[in-house]
XYZ file of C-alpha atoms in Angstrom:
643
model
C -4.348 -24.636 -19.914
C -1.052 -26.031 -21.269
C 2.102 -26.685 -19.220
C 3.815 -23.473 -20.344
C 0.872 -21.427 -19.093
C 0.760 -23.382 -15.824
C 4.461 -22.702 -15.218
C 4.027 -19.016 -16.017
C 1.121 -18.650 -13.570
C 3.034 -20.567 -10.895
C 6.001 -18.194 -11.253
C 3.642 -15.200 -11.317
C 2.284 -15.953 -7.838
C 5.811 -15.612 -6.410
C 6.499 -12.233 -8.048
C 6.776 -9.616 -5.297
C 8.461 -6.767 -7.155
C 8.241 -5.054 -10.523
C 11.720 -6.307 -11.389
C 10.748 -9.945 -10.864
C 7.589 -9.433 -12.925
C 9.601 -7.885 -15.767
C 11.891 -10.925 -15.726
C 8.847 -13.196 -15.980
C 7.512 -11.061 -18.815
C 10.807 -11.479 -20.647
C 10.516 -15.244 -20.153
C 6.954 -15.140 -21.547
C 8.182 -13.266 -24.605
C 10.910 -15.837 -25.250
C 8.356 -18.625 -24.862
C 5.949 -16.885 -27.271
C 3.424 -16.575 -24.442
C 3.245 -12.797 -24.612
C 0.587 -13.007 -27.327
C -1.560 -15.311 -25.156
C -4.506 -13.145 -23.949
C -4.847 -15.129 -20.726
C -1.174 -14.764 -19.829
C -1.077 -11.083 -20.812
C -4.185 -10.385 -18.728
C -2.843 -12.185 -15.659
C 0.485 -10.323 -15.936
C -1.317 -6.988 -16.123
C -3.650 -7.846 -13.214
C -0.767 -8.884 -10.973
C 1.145 -5.735 -11.876
C -1.848 -3.438 -11.300
C -3.187 -4.977 -8.094
C -0.540 -6.996 -6.282
C 2.749 -5.122 -6.779
C 3.166 -1.815 -4.979
C 4.074 1.152 -7.163
C 3.721 -0.744 -10.441
C 0.426 0.716 -11.661
C 2.039 2.943 -14.305
C 3.862 -0.060 -15.743
C 0.531 -1.899 -15.865
C -0.852 0.997 -17.890
C 2.009 0.664 -20.385
C 1.266 -3.048 -20.694
C -2.302 -2.230 -21.696
C -1.348 0.511 -24.140
C 1.227 -1.717 -25.873
C -0.944 -4.829 -25.982
C -1.975 -5.616 -29.589
C -5.586 -6.486 -28.764
C -6.394 -5.806 -25.098
C -9.584 -7.487 -23.973
C -12.180 -6.524 -21.336
C -10.311 -8.446 -18.627
C -7.198 -6.312 -19.141
C -9.160 -3.066 -19.094
C -10.991 -4.129 -15.934
C -7.699 -5.094 -14.264
C -6.229 -1.637 -14.902
C -9.431 0.165 -13.842
C -9.385 -1.857 -10.617
C -5.711 -1.058 -9.994
C -6.211 2.683 -10.458
C -9.321 2.664 -8.233
C -7.102 1.817 -5.227
C -4.208 4.080 -6.223
C -3.320 7.699 -5.489
C -4.575 8.617 -8.967
C -8.151 7.275 -9.180
C -8.864 9.730 -12.008
C -6.772 7.465 -14.257
C -9.348 4.763 -13.647
C -11.962 7.013 -15.251
C -9.741 7.798 -18.240
C -9.173 4.044 -18.695
C -12.957 3.536 -18.558
C -13.355 6.172 -21.292
C -10.766 4.351 -23.425
C -12.594 1.056 -22.908
C -15.907 2.705 -23.758
C -14.407 3.853 -27.025
C -12.758 0.532 -27.958
C -14.900 -2.134 -26.262
C -18.070 -0.332 -25.266
C -20.286 -3.356 -25.658
C -18.139 -5.401 -23.254
C -18.464 -3.074 -20.282
C -19.776 -5.198 -17.417
C -20.528 -5.050 -13.703
C -16.830 -5.203 -12.765
C -16.007 -2.283 -15.060
C -18.716 -0.099 -13.552
C -18.167 -1.128 -9.939
C -14.447 -0.288 -9.929
C -15.007 2.905 -11.925
C -17.646 3.953 -9.392
C -15.197 3.185 -6.598
C -12.775 5.613 -8.239
C -15.471 8.295 -8.441
C -16.172 7.703 -4.736
C -12.477 8.064 -3.845
C -12.377 11.287 -5.867
C -15.662 12.422 -4.256
C -16.664 13.530 -7.747
C -20.456 13.530 -7.973
C -20.496 14.527 -11.648
C -18.353 11.533 -12.675
C -20.361 9.233 -10.407
C -23.643 10.410 -11.930
C -22.341 9.830 -15.462
C -21.329 6.294 -14.494
C -24.777 5.795 -12.961
C -26.255 6.682 -16.355
C -23.994 4.082 -18.009
C -25.245 1.502 -15.512
C -28.879 2.413 -16.264
C -28.296 2.134 -20.031
C -26.914 -1.377 -19.571
C -29.486 -2.489 -16.998
C -26.776 -2.976 -14.380
C -27.937 -0.387 -11.827
C -29.785 -3.018 -9.775
C -26.936 -5.531 -9.993
C -25.920 -6.156 -6.375
C -22.223 -5.376 -6.962
C -22.861 -2.219 -9.003
C -25.783 -1.050 -6.876
C -23.779 -1.361 -3.649
C -20.903 0.614 -5.137
C -23.357 3.252 -6.374
C -24.634 3.656 -2.809
C -21.056 3.987 -1.549
C -20.311 6.608 -4.212
C -23.343 8.694 -3.249
C -22.403 8.240 0.412
C -18.915 9.683 -0.193
C -20.495 12.610 -2.061
C -22.945 13.081 0.856
C -26.010 12.503 -1.356
C -27.958 10.316 1.034
C -31.235 10.774 -0.890
C -29.717 9.317 -4.067
C -28.100 6.527 -2.060
C -31.469 5.642 -0.524
C -33.159 5.659 -3.946
C -30.581 3.251 -5.389
C -30.958 1.008 -2.350
C -34.750 0.873 -2.686
C -34.446 -0.327 -6.294
C -32.180 -3.286 -5.489
C -34.362 -6.447 -5.286
C -32.458 -8.367 -2.609
C -29.902 -6.159 -0.843
C -27.275 -8.131 1.061
C -25.530 -7.156 4.304
C -22.824 -5.231 2.400
C -25.527 -3.159 0.687
C -27.231 -2.413 4.014
C -23.878 -1.379 5.495
C -23.235 0.956 2.544
C -26.568 2.688 3.213
C -25.761 2.916 6.921
C -22.477 4.610 6.036
C -24.330 7.108 3.816
C -26.417 8.387 6.737
C -23.386 8.707 9.001
C -21.479 10.589 6.274
C -24.205 13.239 6.430
C -24.167 13.209 10.226
C -27.744 11.911 10.345
C -27.683 9.823 13.528
C -31.438 9.198 13.573
C -31.435 8.077 9.939
C -28.536 5.704 10.608
C -30.367 4.288 13.617
C -33.479 3.673 11.509
C -31.440 1.797 8.912
C -29.694 -0.246 11.614
C -33.019 -1.112 13.217
C -34.476 -2.217 9.855
C -31.631 -4.553 8.934
C -32.903 -8.144 8.643
C -29.519 -9.415 9.840
C -26.634 -7.609 11.537
C -23.052 -8.686 11.090
C -20.066 -7.660 13.235
C -19.215 -5.154 10.478
C -22.641 -3.507 10.959
C -22.038 -3.028 14.676
C -18.560 -1.655 13.968
C -20.044 0.833 11.489
C -22.492 2.067 14.125
C -19.687 2.272 16.651
C -17.400 4.153 14.262
C -20.195 6.486 13.159
C -21.048 7.456 16.735
C -17.375 7.964 17.630
C -16.687 10.204 14.609
C -19.641 12.387 15.588
C -18.507 12.535 19.212
C -21.545 10.609 20.455
C -19.619 8.601 23.036
C -22.658 7.810 25.179
C -24.284 6.069 22.218
C -20.955 4.492 21.228
C -20.549 2.966 24.687
C -24.082 1.555 24.521
C -23.430 -0.108 21.149
C -20.058 -1.403 22.334
C -21.604 -2.973 25.436
C -24.472 -4.500 23.426
C -22.274 -6.073 20.739
C -22.577 -9.877 20.770
C -18.980 -10.104 19.542
C -16.091 -7.635 19.515
C -13.035 -7.789 17.294
C -9.843 -5.754 16.968
C -11.699 -3.078 14.993
C -14.279 -2.649 17.777
C -11.668 -2.075 20.479
C -9.434 0.072 18.247
C -12.377 2.281 17.275
C -13.197 3.048 20.915
C -9.591 3.574 21.998
C -8.560 5.781 19.072
C -11.822 7.753 19.195
C -11.445 8.477 22.909
C -7.864 9.630 22.344
C -8.890 11.954 19.518
C -11.473 13.595 21.769
C -9.024 13.952 24.658
C -10.606 11.281 26.913
C -7.233 9.801 27.849
C -8.196 8.128 31.125
C -11.065 6.314 29.445
C -8.814 5.273 26.549
C -6.449 3.699 29.095
C -9.445 1.973 30.720
C -10.577 0.394 27.437
C -7.028 -0.717 26.671
C -6.848 -2.456 30.046
C -10.231 -4.089 29.382
C -8.939 -5.282 25.996
C -6.048 -6.983 27.770
C -8.307 -8.430 30.483
C -10.592 -10.196 27.995
C -7.579 -11.942 26.515
C -7.372 -10.090 23.199
C -4.033 -9.039 21.809
C -3.806 -5.333 20.899
C -3.230 -4.706 17.216
C -1.129 -1.970 15.656
C -4.029 0.514 15.606
C -5.107 0.106 19.242
C -1.495 0.097 20.425
C -0.527 3.261 18.551
C -3.809 4.803 19.723
C -3.113 4.247 23.400
C 0.506 5.359 22.919
C -0.889 8.574 21.462
C -2.947 8.967 24.641
C 0.227 8.504 26.707
C 1.968 11.116 24.569
C -0.783 13.697 24.923
C -1.300 13.075 28.646
C 2.389 12.738 29.509
C 1.848 9.254 30.980
C 5.443 8.052 30.742
C 5.118 5.206 33.270
C 2.210 3.661 31.382
C 4.193 4.163 28.157
C 7.065 2.137 29.637
C 4.661 -0.717 30.393
C 3.437 -0.612 26.786
C 7.046 -0.546 25.572
C 7.728 -3.716 27.550
C 4.624 -5.326 26.046
C 5.778 -4.409 22.522
C 9.128 -6.086 23.093
C 7.596 -9.113 24.832
C 5.150 -9.993 22.031
C 7.577 -9.204 19.222
C 5.950 -6.064 17.791
C 9.279 -4.228 17.560
C 9.361 -5.125 13.862
C 6.397 -2.847 13.157
C 7.802 0.556 12.192
C 4.651 2.620 13.028
C 4.661 1.166 16.564
C 8.295 2.215 17.039
C 7.471 5.642 15.661
C 4.587 5.938 18.141
C 6.910 4.920 20.988
C 9.421 7.595 19.978
C 6.705 10.220 19.748
C 5.373 9.212 23.168
C 8.732 9.309 24.909
C 9.563 12.635 23.259
C 6.294 14.225 24.338
C 6.745 12.824 27.851
C 10.146 14.516 28.097
C 12.211 11.311 27.774
C 14.079 12.107 24.588
C 16.908 9.745 25.603
C 14.435 6.847 25.567
C 13.114 8.060 22.209
C 16.649 7.983 20.836
C 17.165 4.489 22.280
C 14.047 3.219 20.474
C 15.320 4.871 17.290
C 18.756 3.278 17.538
C 17.327 -0.187 18.257
C 14.820 -0.151 15.408
C 15.304 -3.242 13.236
C 15.519 -2.815 9.497
C 15.537 0.421 7.556
C 14.112 3.479 9.296
C 11.376 5.388 7.493
C 11.447 9.127 6.996
C 8.697 9.331 9.634
C 11.097 7.681 12.110
C 13.805 10.279 11.480
C 11.336 13.161 11.531
C 9.748 11.985 14.796
C 13.078 12.046 16.613
C 14.020 15.413 15.081
C 10.758 16.887 16.418
C 11.409 15.261 19.804
C 14.812 16.928 20.028
C 13.343 20.222 18.817
C 10.619 20.245 21.486
C 13.255 20.268 24.199
C 15.458 22.884 22.591
C 18.171 20.547 21.287
C 18.531 22.443 18.033
C 22.126 21.485 17.245
C 21.395 17.807 17.895
C 18.316 18.001 15.639
C 20.427 19.535 12.858
C 23.029 16.790 13.222
C 20.308 14.138 12.971
C 18.874 15.851 9.879
C 22.318 15.648 8.238
C 22.626 11.999 9.292
C 19.268 11.266 7.668
C 20.467 12.711 4.371
C 23.721 10.743 4.590
C 21.692 7.554 5.032
C 20.240 8.107 1.555
C 16.816 9.425 2.563
C 15.736 12.598 0.821
C 13.902 14.960 3.227
C 10.289 15.734 2.390
C 8.143 18.729 3.289
C 7.301 17.321 6.736
C 10.990 16.810 7.543
C 11.641 20.462 6.677
C 8.835 21.566 8.988
C 10.526 19.549 11.751
C 13.990 21.033 11.244
C 12.658 24.591 10.912
C 10.724 23.995 14.136
C 14.007 22.903 15.754
C 15.779 26.066 14.606
C 12.914 28.198 15.892
C 12.953 26.715 19.391
C 16.733 26.915 19.659
C 17.022 30.488 18.367
C 19.065 29.446 15.303
C 17.821 32.252 13.067
C 20.545 32.257 10.424
C 20.569 28.473 10.090
C 16.782 28.371 9.852
C 16.755 31.029 7.127
C 19.403 29.096 5.214
C 17.412 25.851 5.420
C 14.248 27.600 4.265
C 16.055 28.842 1.146
C 17.650 25.420 0.535
C 14.308 23.654 0.677
C 13.099 25.142 -2.597
C 16.371 25.904 -4.367
C 18.133 22.594 -3.757
C 15.313 20.127 -3.090
C 12.594 21.662 -5.247
C 10.056 21.567 -2.396
C 7.571 24.414 -2.612
C 7.014 25.986 0.837
C 3.549 25.473 2.288
C 1.724 27.383 5.000
C 3.392 25.286 7.742
C 6.880 26.246 6.532
C 5.963 29.920 6.456
C 4.544 29.557 9.961
C 7.859 28.151 11.200
C 9.718 31.131 9.743
C 7.366 33.630 11.386
C 7.891 31.795 14.674
C 11.666 31.760 14.101
C 11.870 35.543 13.657
C 9.230 36.264 16.272
C 10.846 34.243 19.075
C 14.161 35.931 18.339
C 12.544 39.340 18.804
C 12.852 40.265 15.124
C 9.216 41.331 15.030
C 9.369 43.773 12.122
C 11.230 41.207 10.032
C 8.547 38.660 10.928
C 5.797 41.122 9.961
C 7.472 41.936 6.624
C 7.848 38.207 5.979
C 4.110 37.701 6.528
C 3.090 40.586 4.268
C 5.372 39.333 1.475
C 4.242 35.695 1.570
C 3.184 34.411 -1.892
C 0.156 32.713 -0.292
C -2.412 34.431 1.958
C -1.459 34.139 5.653
C -4.017 32.238 7.720
C -5.101 32.878 11.305
C -2.365 30.599 12.678
C 0.337 32.721 11.030
C -1.065 35.948 12.476
C -1.635 34.315 15.890
C 2.011 33.194 15.955
C 3.095 36.776 15.372
C 0.660 38.060 18.004
C 2.200 35.661 20.522
C 5.655 37.008 19.700
C 4.391 40.577 20.156
C 3.049 39.541 23.563
C 6.314 37.972 24.663
C 8.395 40.944 23.551
C 5.866 43.603 24.587
C 5.317 45.332 21.225
C 1.893 46.937 21.703
C 1.686 48.849 18.420
C 2.457 45.862 16.212
C 0.172 43.661 18.327
C -2.758 46.000 17.608
C -2.013 45.858 13.888
C -1.749 42.069 13.913
C -4.953 41.724 15.941
C -6.863 43.688 13.294
C -5.745 41.194 10.645
C -6.684 38.316 12.940
C -10.146 39.737 13.586
C -10.892 39.631 9.862
C -10.051 35.904 9.712
C -11.218 34.606 13.098
C -13.124 37.250 15.093
C -14.504 34.816 17.689
C -11.252 33.315 18.965
C -11.120 34.063 22.688
C -7.365 33.424 23.030
C -6.576 36.363 20.722
C -8.582 38.724 22.900
C -6.936 37.397 26.070
C -3.484 37.770 24.541
C -4.117 41.366 23.480
C -5.553 42.163 26.927
C -2.403 40.772 28.548
C -0.202 42.813 26.209
C -2.028 45.974 27.274
C -1.744 44.963 30.939
C 2.019 44.398 30.719
C 2.356 47.831 29.095
C 0.277 49.419 31.867
C -2.577 50.271 29.480
C -5.253 49.158 31.924
C -8.059 51.008 30.205
C -7.383 49.250 26.915
C -7.043 45.900 28.692
C -10.429 46.370 30.370
C -11.999 47.360 27.044
C -10.816 44.114 25.436
C -12.183 42.098 28.369
C -15.529 43.864 28.098
C -15.675 43.108 24.381
C -15.257 39.428 25.217
C -18.319 39.638 27.459
C -20.308 41.435 24.763
C -19.294 38.857 22.157
C -20.000 36.042 24.650
C -16.467 34.715 24.311
C -15.128 32.570 27.127
C -11.478 32.026 27.958
C -10.175 28.488 27.446
C -9.685 27.069 30.947
C -6.136 26.073 31.736
C -5.553 22.487 32.858
C -2.517 20.467 33.788
C -2.061 16.710 34.096
C 0.386 14.711 36.174
C 0.938 10.960 36.393
C 1.238 9.459 39.887
C 1.395 5.668 40.346
C 0.281 5.193 36.700
C -2.885 7.236 37.305
C -3.468 10.572 35.552
C -4.653 13.498 37.690
C -6.016 16.679 36.136
C -6.008 20.115 37.794
C -7.951 23.175 36.692
C -7.213 26.627 38.087
C -9.759 27.828 40.633
C -11.518 24.468 41.014
C -11.603 23.099 44.592
C -14.353 20.536 44.459
C -12.547 17.385 45.643
C -10.107 16.115 48.258
C -7.349 15.658 45.679
C -7.457 19.334 44.661
C -7.651 20.503 48.268
C -4.560 18.405 49.024
C -2.772 20.148 46.161
C -3.828 23.614 47.399
C -2.638 22.830 50.929
C 0.768 21.656 49.701
C 1.033 24.619 47.310
C 0.499 27.086 50.176
C 3.389 25.448 52.028
C 5.600 25.524 48.910
C 4.950 29.196 48.124
C 5.776 30.218 51.677
C 9.059 28.323 51.459
C 9.895 29.895 48.099
C 9.403 33.391 49.489
C 11.701 32.700 52.428
C 14.394 30.586 50.777
C 14.120 31.595 47.135
C 13.128 35.254 47.305
C 9.986 34.663 45.231
C 8.078 37.769 44.110
C 4.882 37.096 42.125
C 4.665 38.288 38.489
C 1.312 40.089 38.592
C 1.835 42.640 35.825
C -0.832 41.155 33.575
C -3.547 40.951 36.245
C -6.075 43.797 35.951
C -5.188 46.913 37.983
C -8.524 47.162 39.788
C -7.781 43.955 41.714
C -6.101 44.216 45.122
C -2.444 43.114 45.272
C -3.239 40.112 47.461
C -5.941 39.008 45.017
C -3.533 39.447 42.118
C -1.068 37.156 43.846
C -3.775 34.552 44.477
C -4.767 34.674 40.794
C -1.311 33.638 39.563
C -0.508 31.284 42.451
C -3.510 29.065 41.681
C -2.493 28.293 38.079
C -3.024 24.629 37.227
C 0.652 23.730 36.672
C 1.521 24.944 40.194
C -1.236 22.754 41.622
C 0.034 19.756 39.629
C 3.607 20.293 40.851
C 2.415 20.625 44.446
C 0.435 17.407 44.148
C 3.462 15.652 42.679
C 5.714 16.798 45.508
C 3.100 15.608 48.019
C 2.542 12.179 46.458
C 5.676 11.150 44.562
C 8.644 9.468 46.210
C 11.463 11.791 47.259
C 13.869 12.361 44.381
C 11.339 11.455 41.664
C 11.120 13.634 38.589
C 7.888 15.619 38.247
C 6.321 15.504 34.764
C 3.460 17.803 33.809
C 1.443 18.409 30.643
C -0.382 21.732 30.239
C -2.846 22.727 27.514
C -1.838 26.401 27.415
C 1.448 28.263 27.240
C 3.161 28.562 30.622
C 3.097 32.116 32.024
C 6.175 33.989 33.254
C 5.226 33.655 36.910
C 4.776 29.880 36.690
C 8.039 29.618 34.759
C 9.863 31.477 37.540
C 8.184 29.358 40.224
C 9.224 26.116 38.504
C 12.834 27.278 38.418
C 12.740 28.171 42.112
C 11.076 24.882 43.112
C 13.725 22.896 41.213
C 16.417 24.757 43.163
C 14.852 24.866 46.633
C 13.442 21.319 46.559
C 16.385 19.893 44.577
C 14.283 18.069 41.990
C 13.796 18.065 38.238
C 10.504 19.268 36.752
C 9.615 18.535 33.136
C 6.714 20.590 31.874
C 5.262 20.394 28.380
C 3.089 23.357 27.507
C 1.335 24.194 24.254
C 4.525 25.702 22.900
C 7.432 23.449 23.912
C 9.167 21.413 26.618
C 10.691 22.955 29.722
C 13.136 20.995 31.867
C 13.707 22.794 35.168
C 16.806 21.834 37.159
C 18.989 23.626 39.713
C 17.089 26.884 39.254
C 17.303 27.107 35.456
C 15.259 25.937 32.459
C 16.352 24.085 29.343
C 14.586 26.709 27.205
C 17.006 29.341 28.526
C 13.954 31.558 29.127
C 13.323 31.480 25.379
C 9.768 30.322 24.789
């Protein structure tokens, strides 16, 4: 290697952008190094693999090279295999096959097979397997392992096993690829057999078992593997924490995060965002504040996804002011996810005008809104009753920004019209959609029919829903309630009987409240422990006070008519959010805000009770239900009874 080449390669290692690489390329041209195959290949490799967003330029380098060699082809195939367009890797392989077929080697096939795996294209993968067989490379450790991974992604565990059996000396990576193949098919026993047969187990092998169990919801087995692991790394802890959050096991996710801290390990971005997600879903704002302090203490405020997770957590815990504070203090340039997260946070609490102002501010900052940002702003318009503005934005999205509406955008529009009581307009919108409405679209309209008491349209919508999702219990319950509100008790009873015949069970309502950094869960009708009995006792006291001082009259219109009035009242009084509020009043310090998370939509009676409690007890209640946020204060709600 001469001095000119050495200098070129030294400068190449410092190239971090396409612009800097183009400048180096210009220097190489002036120095007559552009015709040097080694220099040209290294330039292309760096462009394809090490510079983000430069893969298309790397392709042009190959196409304009006078005599590209196998190294250059392999570099481009490798670059495309990790890109958003892995199919271009296959087209590059085809070009190489045509021009340099005899020089195809293990690297060519391995990266091409990786592309086929990323595409989950069995036909392409099989054709590449044939090429490997023709060249005697199918048992090569690098190619063979990638073949197994390709068949694993295509869920062809039999083919993966056959390739494995033909490899003379499989290494730990090959064993792990086979292990992954069995988990991809959901074959726990097969994966366990492979794991038991491994001559040596690395930390990666244990993490694969752990991740496989977690993805299949086998948390008992996952805990066993986790406890048996001789070593645990960041991936091990993150896998458990994130998996538990995804399956709704928030308390246990918090427990594992505490254990991670106790053993002296520093949480990484994945485990931290995972436990913040648990805080968001459970409404654990006090624990979120502790995590926020930790983020600032260890200097993780520079990580944008962590800030985004903090904003999402504060928003979903009802602390949108804290979410805005995190947003304003974010160092560096904010991503579109950052803007969208805060817009959604404002929307959840009914701050439609503020969300619109932030959307405009985002555009002024130079960021072009994407499809997700439009979902967020349409959601904001829907929850604030801004029908005209929402309709205008929906039209602008395609006409001005060229973004084709997807099912989520149509869903927001149906919700927008439905919440505003424009049910026929919502129905016409659904029937005129250019894409087939899914069950979520129809269910959104059914919910609007329920809220506004339109029985006839509800029946029509329910028929469409039954064709798409006949076994969804919530649809039957909603229709039964619509009949009950309308006084059609016979029809309501018929729907309930059909649920019994179809063996459909109603989703139990639960509510969570955080007291002294511990999450407590309440389920309506369950009285099996001292905590719940304490809540019932306090609730009885509260309801008596509300009747005397607040003039409370229970909303029992949707309780079946063949139940005595006193039983009807008991049925609505014992809803889980009332129990959670009662427990909060009993345990929290006087003057503390009460924060509750509920899995279902709050009913009218509970909504009225929360308003009365906030007035009589002079406290603020923040309740997040499945639909939106409600902030109760001085006898009124932030949703303005619009939910």
